[in-house]
PDB file of C-alpha atoms in Angstrom:
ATOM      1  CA  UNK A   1      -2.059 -67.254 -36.649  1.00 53.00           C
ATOM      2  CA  UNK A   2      -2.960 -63.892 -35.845  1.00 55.00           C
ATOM      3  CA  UNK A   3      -6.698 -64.228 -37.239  1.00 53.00           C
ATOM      4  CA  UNK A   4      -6.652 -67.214 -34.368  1.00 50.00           C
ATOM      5  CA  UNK A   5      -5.961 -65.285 -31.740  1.00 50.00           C
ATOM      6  CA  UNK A   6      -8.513 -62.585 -32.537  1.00 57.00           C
ATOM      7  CA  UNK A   7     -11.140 -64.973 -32.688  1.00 52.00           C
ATOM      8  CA  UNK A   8     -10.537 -66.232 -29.472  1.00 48.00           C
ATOM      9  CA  UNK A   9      -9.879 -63.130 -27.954  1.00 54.00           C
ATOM     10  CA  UNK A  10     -13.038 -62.314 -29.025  1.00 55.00           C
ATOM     11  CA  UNK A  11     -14.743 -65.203 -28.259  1.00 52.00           C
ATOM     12  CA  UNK A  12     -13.417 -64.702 -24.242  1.00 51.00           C
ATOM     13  CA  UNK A  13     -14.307 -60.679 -24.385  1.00 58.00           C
ATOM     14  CA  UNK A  14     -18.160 -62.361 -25.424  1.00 55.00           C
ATOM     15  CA  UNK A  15     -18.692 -64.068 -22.166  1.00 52.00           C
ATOM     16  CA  UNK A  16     -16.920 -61.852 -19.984  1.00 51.00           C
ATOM     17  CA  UNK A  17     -19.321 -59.203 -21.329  1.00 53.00           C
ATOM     18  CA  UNK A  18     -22.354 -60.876 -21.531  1.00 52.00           C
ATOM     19  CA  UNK A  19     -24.761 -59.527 -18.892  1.00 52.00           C
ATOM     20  CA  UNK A  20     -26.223 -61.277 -16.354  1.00 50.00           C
ATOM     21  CA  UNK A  21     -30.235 -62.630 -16.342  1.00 50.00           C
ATOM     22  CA  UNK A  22     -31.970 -62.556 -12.684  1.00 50.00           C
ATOM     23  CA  UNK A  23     -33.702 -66.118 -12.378  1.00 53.00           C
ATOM     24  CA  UNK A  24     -36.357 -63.750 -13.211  1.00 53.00           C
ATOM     25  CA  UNK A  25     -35.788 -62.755 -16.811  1.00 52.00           C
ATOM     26  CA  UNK A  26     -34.579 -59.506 -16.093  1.00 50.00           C
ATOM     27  CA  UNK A  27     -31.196 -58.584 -17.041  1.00 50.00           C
ATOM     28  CA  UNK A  28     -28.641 -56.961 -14.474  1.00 50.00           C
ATOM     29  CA  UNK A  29     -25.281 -57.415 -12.753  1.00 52.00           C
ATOM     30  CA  UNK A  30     -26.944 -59.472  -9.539  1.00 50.00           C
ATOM     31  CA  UNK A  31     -25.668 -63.059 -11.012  1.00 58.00           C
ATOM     32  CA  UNK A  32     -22.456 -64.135 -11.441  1.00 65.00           C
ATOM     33  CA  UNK A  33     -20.859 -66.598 -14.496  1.00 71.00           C
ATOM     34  CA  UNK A  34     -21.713 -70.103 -14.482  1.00 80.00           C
ATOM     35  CA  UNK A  35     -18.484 -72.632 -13.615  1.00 78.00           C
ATOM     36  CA  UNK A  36     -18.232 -73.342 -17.186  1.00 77.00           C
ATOM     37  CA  UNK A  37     -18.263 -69.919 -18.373  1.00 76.00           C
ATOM     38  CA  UNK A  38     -15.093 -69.363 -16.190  1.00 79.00           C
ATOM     39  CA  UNK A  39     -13.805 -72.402 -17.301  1.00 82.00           C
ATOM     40  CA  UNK A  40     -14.522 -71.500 -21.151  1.00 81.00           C
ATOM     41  CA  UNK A  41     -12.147 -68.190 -20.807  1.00 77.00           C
ATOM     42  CA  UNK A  42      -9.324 -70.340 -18.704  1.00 78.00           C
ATOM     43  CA  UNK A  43      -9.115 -72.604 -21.548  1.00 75.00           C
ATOM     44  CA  UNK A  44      -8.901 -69.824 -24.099  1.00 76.00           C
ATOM     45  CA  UNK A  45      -6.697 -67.894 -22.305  1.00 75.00           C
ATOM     46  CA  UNK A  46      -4.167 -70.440 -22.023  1.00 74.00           C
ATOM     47  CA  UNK A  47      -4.612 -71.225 -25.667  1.00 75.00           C
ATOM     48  CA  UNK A  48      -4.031 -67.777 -26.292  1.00 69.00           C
ATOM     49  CA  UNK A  49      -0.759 -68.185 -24.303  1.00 66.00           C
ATOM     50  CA  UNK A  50       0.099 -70.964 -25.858  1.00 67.00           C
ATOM     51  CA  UNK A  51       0.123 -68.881 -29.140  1.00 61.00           C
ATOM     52  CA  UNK A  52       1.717 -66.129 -28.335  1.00 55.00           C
ATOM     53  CA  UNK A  53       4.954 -67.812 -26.800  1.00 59.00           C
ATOM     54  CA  UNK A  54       6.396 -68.528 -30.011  1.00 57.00           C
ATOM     55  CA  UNK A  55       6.390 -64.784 -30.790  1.00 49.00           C
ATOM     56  CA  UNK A  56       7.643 -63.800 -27.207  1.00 48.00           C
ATOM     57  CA  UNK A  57      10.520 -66.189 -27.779  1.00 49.00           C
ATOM     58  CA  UNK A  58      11.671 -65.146 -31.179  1.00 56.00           C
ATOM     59  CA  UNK A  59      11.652 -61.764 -30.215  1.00 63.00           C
ATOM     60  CA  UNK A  60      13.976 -62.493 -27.210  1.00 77.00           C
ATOM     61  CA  UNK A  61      16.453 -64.785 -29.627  1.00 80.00           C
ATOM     62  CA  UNK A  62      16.339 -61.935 -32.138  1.00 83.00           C
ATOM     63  CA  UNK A  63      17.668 -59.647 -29.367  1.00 85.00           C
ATOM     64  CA  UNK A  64      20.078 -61.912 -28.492  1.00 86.00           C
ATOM     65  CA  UNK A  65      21.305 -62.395 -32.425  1.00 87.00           C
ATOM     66  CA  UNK A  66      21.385 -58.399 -32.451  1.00 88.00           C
ATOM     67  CA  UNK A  67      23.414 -57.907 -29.372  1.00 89.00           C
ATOM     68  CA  UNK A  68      26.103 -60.526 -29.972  1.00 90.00           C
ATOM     69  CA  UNK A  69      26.449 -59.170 -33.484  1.00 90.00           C
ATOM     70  CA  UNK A  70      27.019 -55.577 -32.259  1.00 89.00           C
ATOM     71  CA  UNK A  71      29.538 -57.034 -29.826  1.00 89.00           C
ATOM     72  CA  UNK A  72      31.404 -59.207 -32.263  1.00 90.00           C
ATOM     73  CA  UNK A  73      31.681 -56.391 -34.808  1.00 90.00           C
ATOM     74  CA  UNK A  74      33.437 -54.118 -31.629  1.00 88.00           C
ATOM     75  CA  UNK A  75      35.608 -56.561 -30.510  1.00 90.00           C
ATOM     76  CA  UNK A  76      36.928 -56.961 -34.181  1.00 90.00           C
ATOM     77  CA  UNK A  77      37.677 -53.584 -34.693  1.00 89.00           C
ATOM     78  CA  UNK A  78      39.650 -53.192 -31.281  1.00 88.00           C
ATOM     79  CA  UNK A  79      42.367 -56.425 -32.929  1.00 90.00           C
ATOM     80  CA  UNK A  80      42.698 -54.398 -36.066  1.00 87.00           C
ATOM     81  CA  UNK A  81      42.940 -51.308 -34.877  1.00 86.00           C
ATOM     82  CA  UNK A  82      45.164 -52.621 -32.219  1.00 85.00           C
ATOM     83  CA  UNK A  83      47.238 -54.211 -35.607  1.00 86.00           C
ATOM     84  CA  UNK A  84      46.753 -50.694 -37.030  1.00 84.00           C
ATOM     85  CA  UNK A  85      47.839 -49.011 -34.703  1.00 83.00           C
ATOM     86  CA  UNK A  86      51.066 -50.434 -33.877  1.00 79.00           C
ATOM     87  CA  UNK A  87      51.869 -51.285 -37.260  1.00 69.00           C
ATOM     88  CA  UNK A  88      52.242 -55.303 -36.630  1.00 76.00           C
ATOM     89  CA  UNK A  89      52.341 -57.353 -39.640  1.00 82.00           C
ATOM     90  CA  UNK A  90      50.852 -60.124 -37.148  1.00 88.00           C
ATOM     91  CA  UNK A  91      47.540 -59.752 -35.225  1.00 91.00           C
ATOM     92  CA  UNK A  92      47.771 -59.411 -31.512  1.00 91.00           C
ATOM     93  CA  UNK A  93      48.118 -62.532 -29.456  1.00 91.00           C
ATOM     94  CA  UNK A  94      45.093 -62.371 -27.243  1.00 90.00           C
ATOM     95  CA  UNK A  95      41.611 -60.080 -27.364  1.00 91.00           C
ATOM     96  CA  UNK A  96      42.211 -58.013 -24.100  1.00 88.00           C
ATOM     97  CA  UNK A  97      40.196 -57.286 -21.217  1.00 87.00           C
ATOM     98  CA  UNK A  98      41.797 -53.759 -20.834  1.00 87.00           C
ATOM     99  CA  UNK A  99      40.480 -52.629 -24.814  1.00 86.00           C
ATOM    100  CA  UNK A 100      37.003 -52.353 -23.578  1.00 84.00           C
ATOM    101  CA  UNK A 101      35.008 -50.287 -21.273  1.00 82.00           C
ATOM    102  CA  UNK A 102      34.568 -52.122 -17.909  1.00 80.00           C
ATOM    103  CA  UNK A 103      37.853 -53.573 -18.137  1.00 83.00           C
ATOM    104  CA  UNK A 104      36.880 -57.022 -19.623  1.00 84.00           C
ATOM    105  CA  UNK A 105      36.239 -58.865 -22.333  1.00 87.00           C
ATOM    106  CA  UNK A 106      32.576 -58.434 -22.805  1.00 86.00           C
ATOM    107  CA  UNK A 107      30.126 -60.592 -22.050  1.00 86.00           C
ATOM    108  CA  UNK A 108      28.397 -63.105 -24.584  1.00 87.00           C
ATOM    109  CA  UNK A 109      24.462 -61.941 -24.800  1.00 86.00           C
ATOM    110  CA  UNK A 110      23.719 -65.446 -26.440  1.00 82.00           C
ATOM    111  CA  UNK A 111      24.279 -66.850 -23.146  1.00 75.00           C
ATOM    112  CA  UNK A 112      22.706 -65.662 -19.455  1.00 64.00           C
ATOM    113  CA  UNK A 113      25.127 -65.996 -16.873  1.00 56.00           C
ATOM    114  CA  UNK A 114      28.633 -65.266 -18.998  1.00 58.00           C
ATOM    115  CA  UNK A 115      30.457 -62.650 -17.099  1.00 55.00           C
ATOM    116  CA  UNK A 116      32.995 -62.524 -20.297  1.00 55.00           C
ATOM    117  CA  UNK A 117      36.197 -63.083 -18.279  1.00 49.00           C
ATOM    118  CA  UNK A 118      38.653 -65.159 -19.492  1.00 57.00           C
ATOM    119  CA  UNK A 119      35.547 -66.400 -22.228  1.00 86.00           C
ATOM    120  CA  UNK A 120      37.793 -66.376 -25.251  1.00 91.00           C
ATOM    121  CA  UNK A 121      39.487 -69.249 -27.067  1.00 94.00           C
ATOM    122  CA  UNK A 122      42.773 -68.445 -28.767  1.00 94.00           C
ATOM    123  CA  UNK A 123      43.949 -70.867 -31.662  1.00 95.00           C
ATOM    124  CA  UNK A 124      46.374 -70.235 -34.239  1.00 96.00           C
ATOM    125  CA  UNK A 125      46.089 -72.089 -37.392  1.00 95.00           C
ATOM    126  CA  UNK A 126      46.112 -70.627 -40.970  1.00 93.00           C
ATOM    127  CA  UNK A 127      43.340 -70.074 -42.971  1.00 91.00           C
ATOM    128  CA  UNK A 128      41.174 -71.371 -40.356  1.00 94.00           C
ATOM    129  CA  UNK A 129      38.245 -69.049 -40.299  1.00 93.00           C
ATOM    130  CA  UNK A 130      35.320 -70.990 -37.897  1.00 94.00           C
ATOM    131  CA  UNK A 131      35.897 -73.414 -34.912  1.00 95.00           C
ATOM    132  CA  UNK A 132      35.149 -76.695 -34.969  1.00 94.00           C
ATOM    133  CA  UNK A 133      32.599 -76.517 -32.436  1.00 93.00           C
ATOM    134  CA  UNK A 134      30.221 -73.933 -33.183  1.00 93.00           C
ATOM    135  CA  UNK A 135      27.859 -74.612 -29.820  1.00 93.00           C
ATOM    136  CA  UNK A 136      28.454 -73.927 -26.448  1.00 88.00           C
ATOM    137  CA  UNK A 137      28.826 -76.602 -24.627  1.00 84.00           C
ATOM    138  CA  UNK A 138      30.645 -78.063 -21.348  1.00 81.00           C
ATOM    139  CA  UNK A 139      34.690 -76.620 -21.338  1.00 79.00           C
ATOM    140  CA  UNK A 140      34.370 -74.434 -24.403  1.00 87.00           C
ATOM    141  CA  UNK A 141      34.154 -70.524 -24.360  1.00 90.00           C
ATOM    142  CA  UNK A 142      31.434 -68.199 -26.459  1.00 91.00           C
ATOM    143  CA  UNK A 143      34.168 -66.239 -27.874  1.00 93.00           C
ATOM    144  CA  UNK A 144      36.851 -68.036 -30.524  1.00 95.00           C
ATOM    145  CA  UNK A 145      39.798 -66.076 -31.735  1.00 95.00           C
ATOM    146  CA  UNK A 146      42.143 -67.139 -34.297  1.00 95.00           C
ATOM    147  CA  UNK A 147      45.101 -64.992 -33.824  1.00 94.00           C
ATOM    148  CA  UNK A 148      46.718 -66.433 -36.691  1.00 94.00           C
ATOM    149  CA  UNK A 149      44.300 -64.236 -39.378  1.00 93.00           C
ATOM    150  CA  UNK A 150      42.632 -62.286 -37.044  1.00 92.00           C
ATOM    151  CA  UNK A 151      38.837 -64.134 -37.287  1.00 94.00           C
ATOM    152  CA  UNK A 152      36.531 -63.514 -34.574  1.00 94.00           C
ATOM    153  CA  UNK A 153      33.722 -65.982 -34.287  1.00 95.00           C
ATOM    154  CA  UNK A 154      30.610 -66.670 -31.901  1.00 94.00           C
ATOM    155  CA  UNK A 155      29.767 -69.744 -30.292  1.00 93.00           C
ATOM    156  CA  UNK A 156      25.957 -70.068 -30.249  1.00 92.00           C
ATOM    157  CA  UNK A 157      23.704 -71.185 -27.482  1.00 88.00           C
ATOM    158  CA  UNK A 158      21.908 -74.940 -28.581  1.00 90.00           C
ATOM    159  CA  UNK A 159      18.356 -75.253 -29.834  1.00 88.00           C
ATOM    160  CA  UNK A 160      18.583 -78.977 -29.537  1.00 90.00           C
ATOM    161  CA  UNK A 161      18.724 -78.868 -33.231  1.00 91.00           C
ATOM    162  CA  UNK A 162      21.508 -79.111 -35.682  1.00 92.00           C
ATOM    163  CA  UNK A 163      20.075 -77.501 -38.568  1.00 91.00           C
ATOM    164  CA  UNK A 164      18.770 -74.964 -36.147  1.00 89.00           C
ATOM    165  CA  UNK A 165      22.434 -74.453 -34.753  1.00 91.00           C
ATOM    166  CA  UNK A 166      24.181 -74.170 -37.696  1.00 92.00           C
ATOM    167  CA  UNK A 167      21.273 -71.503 -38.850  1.00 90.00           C
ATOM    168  CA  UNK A 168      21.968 -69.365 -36.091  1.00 90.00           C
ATOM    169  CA  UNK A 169      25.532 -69.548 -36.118  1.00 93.00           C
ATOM    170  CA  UNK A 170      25.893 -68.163 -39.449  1.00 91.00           C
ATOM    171  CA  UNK A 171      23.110 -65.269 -38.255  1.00 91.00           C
ATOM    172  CA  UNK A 172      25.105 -64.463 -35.566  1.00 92.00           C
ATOM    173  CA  UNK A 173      28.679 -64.670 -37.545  1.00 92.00           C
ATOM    174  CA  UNK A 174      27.733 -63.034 -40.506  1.00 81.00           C
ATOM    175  CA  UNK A 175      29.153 -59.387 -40.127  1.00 45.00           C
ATOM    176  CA  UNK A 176      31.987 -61.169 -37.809  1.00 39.00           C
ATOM    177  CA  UNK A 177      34.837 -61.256 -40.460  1.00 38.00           C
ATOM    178  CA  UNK A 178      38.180 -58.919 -39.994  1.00 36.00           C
ATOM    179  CA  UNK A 179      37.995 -55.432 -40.734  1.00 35.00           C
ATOM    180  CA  UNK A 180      41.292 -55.492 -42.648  1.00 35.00           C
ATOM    181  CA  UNK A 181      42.232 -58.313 -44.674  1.00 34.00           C
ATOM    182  CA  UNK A 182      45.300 -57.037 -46.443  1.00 34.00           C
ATOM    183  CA  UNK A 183      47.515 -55.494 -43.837  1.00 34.00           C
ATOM    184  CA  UNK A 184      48.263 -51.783 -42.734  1.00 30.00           C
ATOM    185  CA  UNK A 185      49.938 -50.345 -45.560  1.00 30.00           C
ATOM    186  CA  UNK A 186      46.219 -49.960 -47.389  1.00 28.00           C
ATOM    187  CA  UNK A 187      45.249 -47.250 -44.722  1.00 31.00           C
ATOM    188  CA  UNK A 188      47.993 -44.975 -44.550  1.00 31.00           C
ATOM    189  CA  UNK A 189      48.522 -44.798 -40.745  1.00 33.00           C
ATOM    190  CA  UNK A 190      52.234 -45.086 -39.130  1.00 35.00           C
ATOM    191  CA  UNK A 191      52.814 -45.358 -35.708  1.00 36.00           C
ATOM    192  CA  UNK A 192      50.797 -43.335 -33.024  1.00 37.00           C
ATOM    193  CA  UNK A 193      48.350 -42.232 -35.804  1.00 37.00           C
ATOM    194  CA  UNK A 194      44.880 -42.038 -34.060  1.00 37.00           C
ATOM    195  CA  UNK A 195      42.031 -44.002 -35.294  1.00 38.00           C
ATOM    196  CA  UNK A 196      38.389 -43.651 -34.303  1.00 41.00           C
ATOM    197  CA  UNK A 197      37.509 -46.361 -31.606  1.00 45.00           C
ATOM    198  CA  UNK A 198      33.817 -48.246 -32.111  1.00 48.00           C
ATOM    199  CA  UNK A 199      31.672 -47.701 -29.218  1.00 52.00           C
ATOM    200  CA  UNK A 200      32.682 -49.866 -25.914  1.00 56.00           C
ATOM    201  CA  UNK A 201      36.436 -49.510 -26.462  1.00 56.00           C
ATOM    202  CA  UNK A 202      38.392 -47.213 -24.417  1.00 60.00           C
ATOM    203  CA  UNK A 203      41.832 -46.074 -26.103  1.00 54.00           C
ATOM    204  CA  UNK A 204      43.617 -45.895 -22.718  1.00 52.00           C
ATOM    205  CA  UNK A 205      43.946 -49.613 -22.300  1.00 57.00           C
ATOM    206  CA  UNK A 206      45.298 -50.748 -25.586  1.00 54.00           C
ATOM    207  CA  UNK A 207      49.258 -50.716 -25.207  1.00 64.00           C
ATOM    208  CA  UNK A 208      51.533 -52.648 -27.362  1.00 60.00           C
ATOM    209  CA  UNK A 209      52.018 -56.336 -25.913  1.00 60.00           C
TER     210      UNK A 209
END
């Protein structure tokens, strides 16, 4: 792909640079490209658009997979060490606004427009560790939170392909499982104890529910 591109790169630089002829024979800058000429680098340029796209657009979905995994790995440290922290044997009941820094829940980079309020779905059923519905779609949220284990998932945005979907699903999900599996005892923290806090959650706004 790449060797394509340089050729026709090269092939445009050619005719852009070629230097005029006077009617004449003498060479100069007096005469100007032919309509096809111009109409030789359109073409290539747009082929060479056409080529490039894919890589523009894999870069920006590889952004997006890196940014929702950061996020998803913060959020599930703020319901652990919120289960830490106030020694619960259960996990909290919701994934609150007031843990992070802005105030809310954040925002979903998979999807533009997602201003993270109120974008989390709360289930409770045992063992369950994925949603059903693993791509955004009308009435669903890009957050899922089973408060019942403590699973974080999230929902990915659809490349009108299943295979593709499920692919990036368990991209974006793979570093997404809890933090602590086996309860508080295993740390060694009581009540009060402080805990480091990952970056984006503020330690003012978690308070026991």
């Amino acid at each position: 792909m790449s060797a394509a591109i340089e050729l026709l790169s090269g092939a445009a630089s050619r005719i852009v640079r070629r230097p005029a002829v006077h009617p004449g024979g003498a060479t100069g800058r007096a005469r100007g490209y032919t309509l096809v000429e111009l109409l030789i680098v359109v073409v290539i340029l747009g082929i060479l658009a056409g080529l490039a796209m894919p890589y523009v657009t894999n870069a920006s979905l590889d952004a997006r997979i890196a940014a929702t995994q950061n996020l998803l790995r913060t959020m599930s440290t703020a319901v652990n060490v919120y289960r830490v922290r106030f020694t619960r044997p259960d996990f909290p009941s919701h994934v609150m606004g007031t843990w992070f820094a802005g105030g809310a829940v954040p925002a979903s980079p998979m999807f533009e427009g997602s201003t993270g309020a109120n974008d989390v779905e709360v289930v409770s059923i045992a063992g369950a560790a994925h949603p059903p519905q693993r791509v955004l779609s009308g009435g669903l949220t890009p957050w899922w939170y089973n408060r019942a284990n403590g699973v974080l998932r999230a929902r990915v945005k659809d490349l009108g392909n299943a295979g593709k979907n499920d692919w990036l699903y368990r991209v974006v999900n793979a570093d997404g499982q809890t933090i602590i599996s086996s309860g508080i005892t295993q740390l060694g923290t009581g009540p009060g104890d402080s805990l480091p806090l990952a970056p984006g959650l503020q330690d003012s706004g978690m308070t026991e529910e």
